[in-house]
């Protein structure tokens, strides 16, 4: 979605600026009462709402380390991060927040879009001027902080990052984004950016992404040599199966980003 949005605006000679943020302690911080209200707002069946209201209360947990076991603690907030229901409940919890955020940004005439993947979200601003984009991202960040506070959540400022995509061949040195008036850091753009296991560069060549996963695949293949014993190794059919299941899947991780019609493929295929 992000690469598609970037390429669309490149046709108009616009630079895409992003501001990535992470919600601090997201799963343990969800308010049960607000989650129940979100389910009602989403028009779920009363039996479903009642089930989750009972499911979330009177829960207890303890911690294990080898043979050591801690005391049992009551868990009156949040949802279990390892639970299969956690991603679903967290999405339902965030959906009204994202809806209000988009409406508020629109009312303030801030042309910023939003992409969210569980608790990892991204503001996207697209302009010909980086300075204008930085102002829009800063205003969006300010609006978000106020909304998150009302929802009982907060941003982990240390994980906030900014990145700019520009296809021009001339030297590109975008200015830093100062979020210190909002309690955040001053963000200095980098030449590459790792986000959700994707490694982006300013021109979307994905060379760093390809290099990283190719090296990881080579390390995996070297580790495969240790499978077997001192007198005999694994069979060729087993090697083939390992290669197809382990090495190839790492090498071609998200190859849809760089393997498409009319894309220059000489570098990735060589690597």
XYZ file of C-alpha atoms in Angstrom:
271
model
C 0.000 0.000 0.000
C 2.793 2.384 0.906
C 4.880 1.767 -2.227
C 1.772 2.141 -4.389
C 0.948 5.512 -2.783
C 4.542 6.700 -3.253
C 4.678 5.785 -6.953
C 1.325 7.471 -7.655
C 2.594 10.806 -6.338
C 5.995 10.500 -8.003
C 4.175 10.969 -11.306
C 3.178 14.418 -9.986
C 6.791 15.142 -8.853
C 5.773 15.013 -5.193
C 7.902 13.731 -2.322
C 6.299 11.302 0.117
C 7.078 11.895 3.792
C 6.164 9.398 6.500
C 5.971 9.496 10.290
C 5.912 6.077 11.942
C 4.799 5.728 15.558
C 4.234 2.908 18.021
C 1.625 2.764 20.795
C 3.336 2.033 24.114
C 2.320 -1.179 25.934
C -0.643 -1.530 23.607
C -2.092 -4.950 24.456
C -1.750 -4.618 28.265
C -3.277 -1.103 28.225
C -6.662 -1.704 26.604
C -9.534 -0.477 28.764
C -12.213 -3.182 29.133
C -15.120 -0.760 29.528
C -14.136 1.177 26.416
C -13.701 -2.095 24.487
C -17.227 -3.145 25.454
C -18.572 0.225 24.270
C -16.698 -0.227 20.974
C -18.383 -3.613 20.481
C -21.780 -2.016 21.120
C -20.974 0.779 18.675
C -20.037 -1.838 16.066
C -23.542 -3.323 16.535
C -22.456 -6.768 17.701
C -25.027 -9.182 19.050
C -25.681 -8.605 22.800
C -24.635 -12.200 23.523
C -21.237 -11.585 21.910
C -20.784 -8.368 23.900
C -21.767 -10.147 27.109
C -19.322 -12.983 26.366
C -16.354 -10.646 25.937
C -17.361 -8.573 28.962
C -17.155 -11.766 31.060
C -14.070 -13.041 29.231
C -12.022 -9.967 30.161
C -12.725 -9.844 33.903
C -11.390 -11.822 36.888
C -8.288 -12.942 34.989
C -5.020 -13.830 36.699
C -1.481 -14.464 35.546
C 1.966 -15.363 36.847
C 5.490 -15.477 35.447
C 7.775 -18.491 35.011
C 11.565 -18.573 34.647
C 13.025 -22.101 34.540
C 11.864 -23.594 37.848
C 10.958 -20.246 39.421
C 7.299 -19.217 39.545
C 6.111 -15.780 40.685
C 3.037 -14.994 42.739
C -0.326 -14.852 40.979
C -1.388 -11.330 39.963
C -4.823 -10.082 38.998
C -5.085 -8.728 35.442
C -7.864 -6.154 35.278
C -6.749 -4.313 32.140
C -5.555 -5.246 28.667
C -5.837 -8.410 26.613
C -3.388 -11.311 26.545
C -0.815 -10.629 23.840
C -0.405 -14.326 23.069
C -4.140 -14.905 22.715
C -5.624 -15.560 19.269
C -8.361 -13.034 20.103
C -5.940 -10.192 20.890
C -5.446 -8.887 17.310
C -9.207 -8.937 16.702
C -10.080 -7.188 19.955
C -7.327 -4.600 19.493
C -8.546 -3.792 15.975
C -12.084 -3.286 17.267
C -10.676 -1.112 20.050
C -8.698 1.090 17.642
C -11.307 1.400 14.884
C -13.290 4.265 16.519
C -10.023 6.061 17.364
C -8.840 5.900 13.739
C -12.263 6.995 12.506
C -12.293 10.038 14.820
C -8.670 10.837 13.905
C -9.377 10.873 10.164
C -12.475 13.025 10.658
C -10.581 15.492 12.846
C -7.660 15.788 10.414
C -10.123 16.404 7.607
C -11.946 19.105 9.597
C -8.593 20.811 10.286
C -7.767 20.639 6.561
C -4.633 18.541 7.117
C -4.180 16.347 3.991
C -2.478 13.426 5.730
C -3.414 9.768 5.236
C -2.965 6.950 7.737
C -1.950 3.284 7.491
C -2.197 1.106 10.592
C -0.992 -2.447 11.287
C -2.151 -3.386 14.809
C -0.196 -0.953 17.042
C 2.304 0.122 14.337
C 0.898 3.067 12.410
C 2.087 5.522 9.809
C 1.177 9.081 8.806
C 1.754 9.862 5.109
C 2.119 13.377 3.735
C 2.776 14.052 0.025
C 3.923 17.476 -1.190
C 6.532 19.135 -3.376
C 7.956 20.820 -0.261
C 9.435 18.853 2.659
C 8.841 21.824 4.966
C 5.075 21.689 4.293
C 5.057 17.922 4.884
C 6.880 18.320 8.196
C 4.307 20.860 9.386
C 1.434 18.550 8.409
C 3.041 15.547 10.109
C 3.727 17.546 13.269
C 0.101 18.765 13.439
C -1.192 15.220 12.879
C 1.064 13.929 15.646
C -0.314 16.570 18.012
C -3.936 15.618 17.228
C -3.089 11.935 17.712
C -1.522 12.509 21.144
C -4.717 14.136 22.413
C -6.932 11.340 21.109
C -4.735 8.560 22.483
C -4.819 10.163 25.929
C -8.631 10.052 25.895
C -8.477 6.366 24.939
C -6.079 5.603 27.797
C -3.098 5.067 25.473
C 0.189 6.829 24.738
C 2.943 6.876 22.121
C 6.383 5.404 22.732
C 8.332 8.439 21.497
C 11.650 6.585 21.293
C 10.256 4.434 18.448
C 8.910 7.352 16.395
C 10.668 7.656 13.024
C 10.433 9.788 9.897
C 11.464 8.950 6.338
C 11.214 10.683 2.951
C 10.913 9.124 -0.502
C 12.304 11.109 -3.430
C 13.322 9.819 -6.878
C 15.330 12.853 -8.018
C 18.991 12.172 -8.869
C 20.288 15.328 -7.220
C 21.526 15.346 -3.613
C 18.597 14.953 -1.246
C 19.081 16.152 2.335
C 15.667 16.600 3.995
C 15.504 18.754 7.140
C 14.879 17.167 10.564
C 11.409 16.994 12.068
C 11.314 18.625 15.504
C 8.680 17.060 17.770
C 10.197 18.335 21.025
C 7.363 20.883 21.632
C 5.001 17.856 21.715
C 7.185 15.834 24.059
C 8.749 13.817 21.264
C 12.290 13.697 19.850
C 13.929 15.590 17.003
C 13.886 13.139 14.101
C 16.737 13.075 11.588
C 15.953 11.204 8.337
C 18.223 8.303 7.395
C 19.289 6.854 4.051
C 17.426 3.593 4.743
C 14.506 2.660 6.953
C 13.475 -0.715 8.382
C 9.740 -0.926 8.989
C 7.752 -4.134 9.623
C 10.723 -6.186 8.314
C 10.815 -4.215 5.052
C 13.963 -2.212 4.345
C 13.124 0.935 2.372
C 15.461 3.383 0.659
C 14.645 6.852 -0.681
C 14.280 5.759 -4.312
C 12.543 2.404 -3.678
C 15.328 0.326 -5.222
C 15.117 -2.137 -2.296
C 18.835 -2.982 -2.645
C 19.336 -3.080 1.141
C 16.234 -5.257 1.517
C 17.532 -7.733 -1.081
C 21.065 -7.741 0.384
C 19.801 -8.442 3.903
C 17.588 -11.383 2.984
C 20.127 -12.850 0.523
C 22.801 -12.895 3.238
C 20.305 -14.410 5.651
C 19.544 -17.156 3.115
C 23.279 -17.897 2.644
C 23.695 -18.246 6.423
C 20.733 -20.636 6.474
C 22.293 -22.790 3.740
C 25.620 -22.944 5.635
C 23.755 -24.077 8.750
C 22.112 -26.865 6.714
C 25.534 -28.463 6.214
C 25.583 -29.342 9.909
C 22.467 -31.494 9.543
C 23.505 -35.161 9.526
C 26.289 -37.059 11.252
C 29.998 -37.784 10.754
C 29.488 -40.738 8.369
C 26.624 -39.591 6.144
C 24.713 -36.439 5.410
C 21.170 -35.832 4.279
C 19.825 -37.098 0.959
C 19.628 -34.849 -2.147
C 15.823 -34.909 -1.984
C 15.978 -33.726 1.627
C 18.426 -30.960 0.659
C 16.058 -29.849 -2.065
C 13.136 -29.805 0.362
C 15.126 -27.764 2.890
C 16.223 -25.318 0.195
C 12.695 -24.789 -1.120
C 11.124 -24.484 2.347
C 13.811 -22.478 4.161
C 16.335 -20.767 1.886
C 14.071 -19.799 -1.000
C 11.355 -18.365 1.236
C 13.941 -16.119 2.940
C 15.577 -15.026 -0.323
C 12.269 -14.066 -1.912
C 10.754 -12.481 1.183
C 8.220 -9.925 -0.137
C 9.718 -10.007 -3.623
C 6.502 -8.383 -4.905
C 8.033 -5.058 -3.825
C 10.811 -5.192 -6.450
C 9.741 -7.893 -8.947
C 7.116 -6.396 -11.239
C 6.620 -5.422 -14.869
C 9.284 -3.037 -16.245
C 11.266 -3.054 -12.989
C 15.106 -3.156 -13.362
C 15.977 -6.690 -12.231
C 19.703 -6.987 -13.041
C 20.824 -6.190 -9.455
C 18.397 -8.426 -7.490
C 18.806 -11.407 -9.805
C 22.615 -11.156 -9.622
C 22.530 -11.033 -5.829
